[in-house]
Amino acid sequence: MTHNQETETAAMNMSSSQFVQDQLNASEPRSNEMKTRVIAKDVNVFYGAKQALFDVSVNVPDKAVIAFIGPSGCGKSTFLRCLNRMNDTIEGCRVEGEIRLDGQDVYDPKIDVVELRARVGMVFQKPNPFPKSIFENVAYGPKIHGLASNKTELEEIVVTSLKKAGLFEEVKDRLREPGTGLSGGQQQRLCIARAIAVSPEVILMDEPCSALDPIATAKIEELIDELRANFTIAIVTHSMQQAARVSQRTAFFHLGVLVEEGPTEQIFTAPSDKRTQDYVTGRFG
Amino acid sequence: MNSLTIAALLLVFLGLAYQQGWSLSRRLATPQGSLHSRPVYHGSLVAIWTLAPALLVLALWALFGSTASRAFIIANLPAEIVDQGGPALQSAIQRVRQIASGFGVAGDAQPYEAAAGQALRQFQVITSATVLAAITAFAAVSLYFARRRVAPELRARNEVERLVSYLLLACSAVAVLTTLGIVLSLVFEAARFFTFVSPVDFFFGTVWNPRFSTTGSGSGEYGLLPLLWGTVMVAAIAMFVALPIGLMTAIYLSQYARPRVRNVVKPVIEILAGIPTIVYGFFALVTVGPFLASAGAAVGIDIRATSALTAGIVMGIMIIPFISSLSDDILRQVPRAMIDGSIGLGATRSETIKRVVLPAALPGIVGAFLLAVSRAIGETMIVVLAAGNSPFLRANPGEPISTVTVTIVNQLTGDQDFASPQSLVAFALGLTLFVMTLFLNMAALYIVRRFREQYE
Amino acid sequence: MNDLFSTKPDVPQESEARLDRIRAGLSRRHAREKRFRLYGVLAIAAALAFVAILFTMILSKGLPAFQQATLSLPVTFSEELIDVDPQPVREAGQSAADFQAASLRWQRDVTLINWNRVLENAVRQIAPDVEIETRDLQSIIDNGERFKLRDAFVADPSILGRTIQMDVLASANVDNWLKGNIDRDLPDAQQQLSADARALADRLYEEGHIRMAFAWHIFTNVDSRSAPASAGLAGAFMGSLYMMLVVIVLAVPIGVASAIYLEEFAPKNRLTDLIEVNINNLAAVPSIVFGLLGAAVFINYFRLPLSAPIVGGLVLTLMTLPTIIIATRSALRAVPPSLRQAALGLGASKTQTVFHHVLPVTYPGILTATIIGVAQALGETAPLLLIGMNAFVAAVPGSPFEQSTALPVQIFLWQGNENRNFFEARTSAAIIVLLGLMISLNAIAIFLRSRLERRR
């Protein structure tokens, strides 16, 4: 039995009260059956004088998908971007609190962001392939990080990554053509392949399907489900259905506050907070 | 004739016509319901139609009036004076005019002068009266007809607006006419030059020696290549200075600098772009040239104070803001998402810039580069002052050279006859310069436009 | 297969190896990043340094020129030396021409008076014990200052026989000598002034008869070749002013009108595409080509006067037109379409929308466009050389049709003066005036712009 199936079954079998218990205990590092990859504790984020996140604490489980949902401007993307310090690139952005990746403080001044981002990859809202060939797009990460010692190794990484991203069959004959020539869905899968090529431990996805049509979206969702075998995935999504389809755990953000976090089924079927309930039943958002 | 009188007359008609159109249309409005256009437009329309013919008469008078009066004076002068022609005739005409104006002449006037002056005076009185009468008559008649057209259903606004849009179109045509004028005058005068010197000798000649003398049959040698070489060398040195500094400045300002730093540094660097080129020329001559010469002497290289190097370096300084602001604009158009994608993969800033931003912006930067080259080869004053004006094929940038633009200035500011090959060659050089810059500009504008469309 | 319980909660081995590889490259990559950033900082530092050096050079050379060695002399208008008829008065019945001739004759007589002797006497009066030859003594006073005495006498003939304390300029050589621009240890043969003259200058300076006074004449005098110390910018300034007037009167309305047409009215077809491409290209045509156009069309074909500001103004108008059009168009483009739709939706016609609603919003933009264009025209030199504006003109032009020069051309003329030592400073002073004008233009623009924008 794989780890994924097990967690899923476990989740299904658990009663809602147990989930509440779970939730209450989440802040403590827990037993080894629920491995945690990233621990965030009391995270506050400020843009200049404006506070965007208030005391957010979440655990991101290993080899699973966690979805961050909430209305626009609720801080879910901001939180996601804290995990690999993408917020560093925004002028005037300040992060307080503690975020640990495998026990290491991500915001420790001794941490090298380059290394951190090689470990925590990211896929963005709009497909953003580089103006290079498909091959070069995927080879970009391995090249800058020096992951391949020769050409064959590099080719191997590119092919494996494209295969993992389910794109290889579609593009194998045109690896030298520009990545910008692909369709939107293909471009997004190319970006996922590009992220995978560095073999990160965690992949952050910021509304990866918001710019895609339903068929392309379905493909990406399928891909996310497959990737969960090897990667820890945190996904921000607008669509509650998507969160329900791909994630094992869901966190609901509202006005910069983490309202509720728990197994996906529980959030959608028996939320403990009134706000979560209003949101998932479509009363606002 | 007093121009003030005419102006006053026209103003009176303007006011009268406007008032007539305005009040007439208002009167029509009350009984029969609504007007198509507001009275303002009726007034304007009547005024326009009233003044247009009068202005036409005035324009004709301005164009041909002085020629007519000159012809009249000549007709009244004795034949022997007319036959003398030249300055004698000119001064005779001047004296007659002075007599007619009542200013008088120093000494006694000749009888024929007095007679001619008298006749001219009558002629002037008659013509001014005629012109005044013509203006008045035309204005009055057209006012009458324009007034008759005023009716509630007259689409006065549409007519006025159409006339306005014709006027606007005429204004945009000025730019086209300018280009046409440039092309025609360059081609026409260059063709005249090529009747003296064969195009082959001009375009492929390696010796430039136009011999500043119009006497004798030998008209000198007009080889373009030494000048072209000088132009290329100075432009190359300029780009060698401007491109790295300008591009790195743009990269730093667009990718690294905080907004506050950017807001201070960018305008300060752009000051360089606002400084007149003559100032750069002086700077080259007085500061940079001597500095390079002594620096060269210190390390044992012979560099002349006025040389290709001096002109090129200073021209490079002039072009820095040109490259930096164009590149800055272009670099800022590279989508943020693309940069984030690279940073998100763990690339450093510089890796992102070198591997993603610059390749993405490359077409735009090439466009900026071409525009800068075009500007460098067309630049005149820096090279006039600092390049040393020595039209020989030389490879050493420490030696003086000459360029196409310098030679244009030299050939046209001498005391040469305009119809001599020595002067006309300037137009052949100008044509060469124009064609070169035109190609560079077209290419650059095309590339930049394509680049913009890509990210819009 | 990933077994949940068998793997450690830490990173798997394969991943560890990968991280080691990444870490191995980190220090090199960060060093490269730092180096790249440093290049950016260096480029900006270089560009800023050029601005700083340029301004330091010009200010340090130019500012001293505004202080000039001036002699304060008790000038005696003695009857003995000033021996002329009384100033002619127009008699009844005398023609204007005759009176003019008489006046000219009198003025010539006045000019022929030995004013130098009057000045010499004045100097000998304050330094009675000095033994110095007349020629050496006169070499300390600027050659043009005798006309100051003449003008004082013409303005008020009653000063005859009186002694008046007057300020006259010391010669350029004395100015150089006292300011230390000339090496005091040079042997006599290489000095511009004789030993006696130098000693006299030093003595007068010590005694306070020569002092450094603000050189107002730089602003009030015209250029002079024989009297370099009194050469001023008044003529060039007026010439530039006339040209700017022509540019403002022609280029601004035509440019704004074409921009309005192209941006708001023009149908999108090949013709307007052509006009558009044409304007963009015209903006990048080297300025000297416009000079060739002026020489061929205005001077050679239409026979307009050489060296006249009207011709310079026309050439500069054509040159700045594309700049103004492009800048105005971008201002128009920045007006949100919603404003136009709102006006059109209320039933305003296209013309009304543009002139009543869109245009007022773009006034600050048009103002900026105007200033950019005028500043560009103000600093331009090369095309003016080709239409003869580099001629030496020793009078302030009274109209745009009279011979004149322009500020940048004056700079060009002065930098080529043989009296290097003196004219380097004088040229820098002219540059300061030109840059000062340009900076004030821009300051006015910024001020007006903020006023206009606040009103909205």
mmCIF file with all atom_site columns, N, CA, C and O in Angstrom, chain C residues 379-408:
data_model
loop_
_atom_site.group_PDB
_atom_site.id
_atom_site.type_symbol
_atom_site.label_atom_id
_atom_site.label_alt_id
_atom_site.label_comp_id
_atom_site.label_asym_id
_atom_site.label_entity_id
_atom_site.label_seq_id
_atom_site.pdbx_PDB_ins_code
_atom_site.Cartn_x
_atom_site.Cartn_y
_atom_site.Cartn_z
_atom_site.occupancy
_atom_site.B_iso_or_equiv
_atom_site.pdbx_formal_charge
_atom_site.auth_seq_id
_atom_site.auth_comp_id
_atom_site.auth_asym_id
_atom_site.auth_atom_id
_atom_site.pdbx_PDB_model_num
ATOM 1   N N  . GLY C 1 379 ? 19.354 74.155 -28.476 1.00 0.00 ? 379 GLY C N  1
ATOM 2   C CA . GLY C 1 379 ? 20.726 73.668 -28.374 1.00 0.00 ? 379 GLY C CA 1
ATOM 3   C C  . GLY C 1 379 ? 21.331 73.223 -29.693 1.00 0.00 ? 379 GLY C C  1
ATOM 4   O O  . GLY C 1 379 ? 22.485 72.827 -29.733 1.00 0.00 ? 379 GLY C O  1
ATOM 5   N N  . GLU C 1 380 ? 20.548 73.260 -30.754 1.00 0.00 ? 380 GLU C N  1
ATOM 6   C CA . GLU C 1 380 ? 21.026 72.689 -32.014 1.00 0.00 ? 380 GLU C CA 1
ATOM 7   C C  . GLU C 1 380 ? 21.989 73.633 -32.730 1.00 0.00 ? 380 GLU C C  1
ATOM 8   O O  . GLU C 1 380 ? 21.752 74.828 -32.796 1.00 0.00 ? 380 GLU C O  1
ATOM 9   N N  . THR C 1 381 ? 23.068 73.070 -33.258 1.00 0.00 ? 381 THR C N  1
ATOM 10  C CA . THR C 1 381 ? 24.080 73.889 -33.924 1.00 0.00 ? 381 THR C CA 1
ATOM 11  C C  . THR C 1 381 ? 24.245 73.553 -35.394 1.00 0.00 ? 381 THR C C  1
ATOM 12  O O  . THR C 1 381 ? 24.237 74.435 -36.246 1.00 0.00 ? 381 THR C O  1
ATOM 13  N N  . ALA C 1 382 ? 24.410 72.249 -35.680 1.00 0.00 ? 382 ALA C N  1
ATOM 14  C CA . ALA C 1 382 ? 24.870 71.831 -36.996 1.00 0.00 ? 382 ALA C CA 1
ATOM 15  C C  . ALA C 1 382 ? 24.034 72.387 -38.153 1.00 0.00 ? 382 ALA C C  1
ATOM 16  O O  . ALA C 1 382 ? 24.608 72.943 -39.099 1.00 0.00 ? 382 ALA C O  1
ATOM 17  N N  . PRO C 1 383 ? 22.697 72.289 -38.106 1.00 0.00 ? 383 PRO C N  1
ATOM 18  C CA . PRO C 1 383 ? 21.955 72.777 -39.278 1.00 0.00 ? 383 PRO C CA 1
ATOM 19  C C  . PRO C 1 383 ? 22.114 74.278 -39.474 1.00 0.00 ? 383 PRO C C  1
ATOM 20  O O  . PRO C 1 383 ? 22.053 74.764 -40.602 1.00 0.00 ? 383 PRO C O  1
ATOM 21  N N  . LEU C 1 384 ? 22.342 75.007 -38.357 1.00 0.00 ? 384 LEU C N  1
ATOM 22  C CA . LEU C 1 384 ? 22.464 76.457 -38.477 1.00 0.00 ? 384 LEU C CA 1
ATOM 23  C C  . LEU C 1 384 ? 23.738 76.852 -39.207 1.00 0.00 ? 384 LEU C C  1
ATOM 24  O O  . LEU C 1 384 ? 23.797 77.885 -39.868 1.00 0.00 ? 384 LEU C O  1
ATOM 25  N N  . LEU C 1 385 ? 24.766 76.011 -39.074 1.00 0.00 ? 385 LEU C N  1
ATOM 26  C CA . LEU C 1 385 ? 26.016 76.327 -39.761 1.00 0.00 ? 385 LEU C CA 1
ATOM 27  C C  . LEU C 1 385 ? 25.800 76.312 -41.276 1.00 0.00 ? 385 LEU C C  1
ATOM 28  O O  . LEU C 1 385 ? 26.427 77.069 -42.007 1.00 0.00 ? 385 LEU C O  1
ATOM 29  N N  . LEU C 1 386 ? 24.924 75.426 -41.727 1.00 0.00 ? 386 LEU C N  1
ATOM 30  C CA . LEU C 1 386 ? 24.747 75.265 -43.171 1.00 0.00 ? 386 LEU C CA 1
ATOM 31  C C  . LEU C 1 386 ? 23.907 76.370 -43.786 1.00 0.00 ? 386 LEU C C  1
ATOM 32  O O  . LEU C 1 386 ? 23.874 76.516 -45.000 1.00 0.00 ? 386 LEU C O  1
ATOM 33  N N  . ILE C 1 387 ? 23.186 77.131 -42.968 1.00 0.00 ? 387 ILE C N  1
ATOM 34  C CA . ILE C 1 387 ? 22.415 78.225 -43.538 1.00 0.00 ? 387 ILE C CA 1
ATOM 35  C C  . ILE C 1 387 ? 23.065 79.560 -43.181 1.00 0.00 ? 387 ILE C C  1
ATOM 36  O O  . ILE C 1 387 ? 22.415 80.596 -43.154 1.00 0.00 ? 387 ILE C O  1
ATOM 37  N N  . GLY C 1 388 ? 24.353 79.496 -42.920 1.00 0.00 ? 388 GLY C N  1
ATOM 38  C CA . GLY C 1 388 ? 25.143 80.723 -42.799 1.00 0.00 ? 388 GLY C CA 1
ATOM 39  C C  . GLY C 1 388 ? 25.040 81.434 -41.472 1.00 0.00 ? 388 GLY C C  1
ATOM 40  O O  . GLY C 1 388 ? 25.416 82.599 -41.367 1.00 0.00 ? 388 GLY C O  1
ATOM 41  N N  . MET C 1 389 ? 24.534 80.760 -40.435 1.00 0.00 ? 389 MET C N  1
ATOM 42  C CA . MET C 1 389 ? 24.400 81.474 -39.175 1.00 0.00 ? 389 MET C CA 1
ATOM 43  C C  . MET C 1 389 ? 25.707 81.527 -38.393 1.00 0.00 ? 389 MET C C  1
ATOM 44  O O  . MET C 1 389 ? 25.756 82.057 -37.292 1.00 0.00 ? 389 MET C O  1
ATOM 45  N N  . ASN C 1 390 ? 26.772 80.980 -38.998 1.00 0.00 ? 390 ASN C N  1
ATOM 46  C CA . ASN C 1 390 ? 28.075 81.107 -38.346 1.00 0.00 ? 390 ASN C CA 1
ATOM 47  C C  . ASN C 1 390 ? 28.801 82.362 -38.810 1.00 0.00 ? 390 ASN C C  1
ATOM 48  O O  . ASN C 1 390 ? 29.963 82.556 -38.522 1.00 0.00 ? 390 ASN C O  1
ATOM 49  N N  . ALA C 1 391 ? 28.101 83.215 -39.557 1.00 0.00 ? 391 ALA C N  1
ATOM 50  C CA . ALA C 1 391 ? 28.725 84.459 -39.988 1.00 0.00 ? 391 ALA C CA 1
ATOM 51  C C  . ALA C 1 391 ? 28.976 85.343 -38.765 1.00 0.00 ? 391 ALA C C  1
ATOM 52  O O  . ALA C 1 391 ? 28.242 85.268 -37.784 1.00 0.00 ? 391 ALA C O  1
ATOM 53  N N  . PHE C 1 392 ? 30.011 86.164 -38.865 1.00 0.00 ? 392 PHE C N  1
ATOM 54  C CA . PHE C 1 392 ? 30.281 87.091 -37.766 1.00 0.00 ? 392 PHE C CA 1
ATOM 55  C C  . PHE C 1 392 ? 29.318 88.266 -37.875 1.00 0.00 ? 392 PHE C C  1
ATOM 56  O O  . PHE C 1 392 ? 29.268 88.945 -38.893 1.00 0.00 ? 392 PHE C O  1
ATOM 57  N N  . VAL C 1 393 ? 28.506 88.448 -36.861 1.00 0.00 ? 393 VAL C N  1
ATOM 58  C CA . VAL C 1 393 ? 27.528 89.526 -36.892 1.00 0.00 ? 393 VAL C CA 1
ATOM 59  C C  . VAL C 1 393 ? 27.762 90.408 -35.676 1.00 0.00 ? 393 VAL C C  1
ATOM 60  O O  . VAL C 1 393 ? 27.706 89.945 -34.545 1.00 0.00 ? 393 VAL C O  1
ATOM 61  N N  . ALA C 1 394 ? 28.048 91.695 -35.921 1.00 0.00 ? 394 ALA C N  1
ATOM 62  C CA . ALA C 1 394 ? 28.360 92.581 -34.806 1.00 0.00 ? 394 ALA C CA 1
ATOM 63  C C  . ALA C 1 394 ? 27.204 93.521 -34.516 1.00 0.00 ? 394 ALA C C  1
ATOM 64  O O  . ALA C 1 394 ? 27.396 94.697 -34.282 1.00 0.00 ? 394 ALA C O  1
ATOM 65  N N  . ALA C 1 395 ? 25.978 93.003 -34.610 1.00 0.00 ? 395 ALA C N  1
ATOM 66  C CA . ALA C 1 395 ? 24.837 93.853 -34.287 1.00 0.00 ? 395 ALA C CA 1
ATOM 67  C C  . ALA C 1 395 ? 23.741 92.975 -33.704 1.00 0.00 ? 395 ALA C C  1
ATOM 68  O O  . ALA C 1 395 ? 23.674 91.788 -33.999 1.00 0.00 ? 395 ALA C O  1
ATOM 69  N N  . VAL C 1 396 ? 22.905 93.601 -32.875 1.00 0.00 ? 396 VAL C N  1
ATOM 70  C CA . VAL C 1 396 ? 21.761 92.861 -32.364 1.00 0.00 ? 396 VAL C CA 1
ATOM 71  C C  . VAL C 1 396 ? 20.696 92.897 -33.453 1.00 0.00 ? 396 VAL C C  1
ATOM 72  O O  . VAL C 1 396 ? 20.336 93.971 -33.925 1.00 0.00 ? 396 VAL C O  1
ATOM 73  N N  . PRO C 1 397 ? 20.213 91.737 -33.893 1.00 0.00 ? 397 PRO C N  1
ATOM 74  C CA . PRO C 1 397 ? 19.228 91.757 -34.973 1.00 0.00 ? 397 PRO C CA 1
ATOM 75  C C  . PRO C 1 397 ? 17.938 92.417 -34.498 1.00 0.00 ? 397 PRO C C  1
ATOM 76  O O  . PRO C 1 397 ? 17.464 92.154 -33.405 1.00 0.00 ? 397 PRO C O  1
ATOM 77  N N  . GLY C 1 398 ? 17.392 93.297 -35.352 1.00 0.00 ? 398 GLY C N  1
ATOM 78  C CA . GLY C 1 398 ? 16.170 93.995 -34.967 1.00 0.00 ? 398 GLY C CA 1
ATOM 79  C C  . GLY C 1 398 ? 14.921 93.250 -35.383 1.00 0.00 ? 398 GLY C C  1
ATOM 80  O O  . GLY C 1 398 ? 13.829 93.552 -34.924 1.00 0.00 ? 398 GLY C O  1
ATOM 81  N N  . SER C 1 399 ? 15.087 92.273 -36.274 1.00 0.00 ? 399 SER C N  1
ATOM 82  C CA . SER C 1 399 ? 13.936 91.484 -36.701 1.00 0.00 ? 399 SER C CA 1
ATOM 83  C C  . SER C 1 399 ? 14.440 90.106 -37.120 1.00 0.00 ? 399 SER C C  1
ATOM 84  O O  . SER C 1 399 ? 15.637 89.911 -37.315 1.00 0.00 ? 399 SER C O  1
ATOM 85  N N  . PRO C 1 400 ? 13.516 89.160 -37.261 1.00 0.00 ? 400 PRO C N  1
ATOM 86  C CA . PRO C 1 400 ? 13.949 87.810 -37.640 1.00 0.00 ? 400 PRO C CA 1
ATOM 87  C C  . PRO C 1 400 ? 14.523 87.743 -39.054 1.00 0.00 ? 400 PRO C C  1
ATOM 88  O O  . PRO C 1 400 ? 15.028 86.718 -39.460 1.00 0.00 ? 400 PRO C O  1
ATOM 89  N N  . PHE C 1 401 ? 14.439 88.848 -39.802 1.00 0.00 ? 401 PHE C N  1
ATOM 90  C CA . PHE C 1 401 ? 14.943 88.799 -41.166 1.00 0.00 ? 401 PHE C CA 1
ATOM 91  C C  . PHE C 1 401 ? 16.355 89.345 -41.279 1.00 0.00 ? 401 PHE C C  1
ATOM 92  O O  . PHE C 1 401 ? 16.936 89.345 -42.348 1.00 0.00 ? 401 PHE C O  1
ATOM 93  N N  . GLU C 1 402 ? 16.884 89.872 -40.165 1.00 0.00 ? 402 GLU C N  1
ATOM 94  C CA . GLU C 1 402 ? 18.226 90.432 -40.219 1.00 0.00 ? 402 GLU C CA 1
ATOM 95  C C  . GLU C 1 402 ? 19.264 89.374 -39.882 1.00 0.00 ? 402 GLU C C  1
ATOM 96  O O  . GLU C 1 402 ? 18.962 88.371 -39.255 1.00 0.00 ? 402 GLU C O  1
ATOM 97  N N  . GLN C 1 403 ? 20.493 89.657 -40.315 1.00 0.00 ? 403 GLN C N  1
ATOM 98  C CA . GLN C 1 403 ? 21.579 88.726 -40.037 1.00 0.00 ? 403 GLN C CA 1
ATOM 99  C C  . GLN C 1 403 ? 21.757 88.537 -38.543 1.00 0.00 ? 403 GLN C C  1
ATOM 100 O O  . GLN C 1 403 ? 21.653 89.493 -37.779 1.00 0.00 ? 403 GLN C O  1
ATOM 101 N N  . SER C 1 404 ? 22.018 87.311 -38.180 1.00 0.00 ? 404 SER C N  1
ATOM 102 C CA . SER C 1 404 ? 22.187 87.062 -36.760 1.00 0.00 ? 404 SER C CA 1
ATOM 103 C C  . SER C 1 404 ? 22.930 85.749 -36.579 1.00 0.00 ? 404 SER C C  1
ATOM 104 O O  . SER C 1 404 ? 23.146 84.990 -37.519 1.00 0.00 ? 404 SER C O  1
ATOM 105 N N  . THR C 1 405 ? 23.301 85.500 -35.340 1.00 0.00 ? 405 THR C N  1
ATOM 106 C CA . THR C 1 405 ? 23.847 84.196 -35.024 1.00 0.00 ? 405 THR C CA 1
ATOM 107 C C  . THR C 1 405 ? 22.977 83.639 -33.900 1.00 0.00 ? 405 THR C C  1
ATOM 108 O O  . THR C 1 405 ? 21.943 84.193 -33.597 1.00 0.00 ? 405 THR C O  1
ATOM 109 N N  . ALA C 1 406 ? 23.382 82.518 -33.330 1.00 0.00 ? 406 ALA C N  1
ATOM 110 C CA . ALA C 1 406 ? 22.570 81.920 -32.272 1.00 0.00 ? 406 ALA C CA 1
ATOM 111 C C  . ALA C 1 406 ? 23.496 81.481 -31.156 1.00 0.00 ? 406 ALA C C  1
ATOM 112 O O  . ALA C 1 406 ? 24.696 81.355 -31.360 1.00 0.00 ? 406 ALA C O  1
ATOM 113 N N  . LEU C 1 407 ? 22.934 81.253 -29.961 1.00 0.00 ? 407 LEU C N  1
ATOM 114 C CA . LEU C 1 407 ? 23.781 80.922 -28.808 1.00 0.00 ? 407 LEU C CA 1
ATOM 115 C C  . LEU C 1 407 ? 24.713 79.747 -29.069 1.00 0.00 ? 407 LEU C C  1
ATOM 116 O O  . LEU C 1 407 ? 25.920 79.859 -28.869 1.00 0.00 ? 407 LEU C O  1
ATOM 117 N N  . PRO C 1 408 ? 24.189 78.583 -29.519 1.00 0.00 ? 408 PRO C N  1
ATOM 118 C CA . PRO C 1 408 ? 25.122 77.470 -29.722 1.00 0.00 ? 408 PRO C CA 1
ATOM 119 C C  . PRO C 1 408 ? 26.148 77.764 -30.812 1.00 0.00 ? 408 PRO C C  1
ATOM 120 O O  . PRO C 1 408 ? 27.294 77.325 -30.707 1.00 0.00 ? 408 PRO C O  1
#
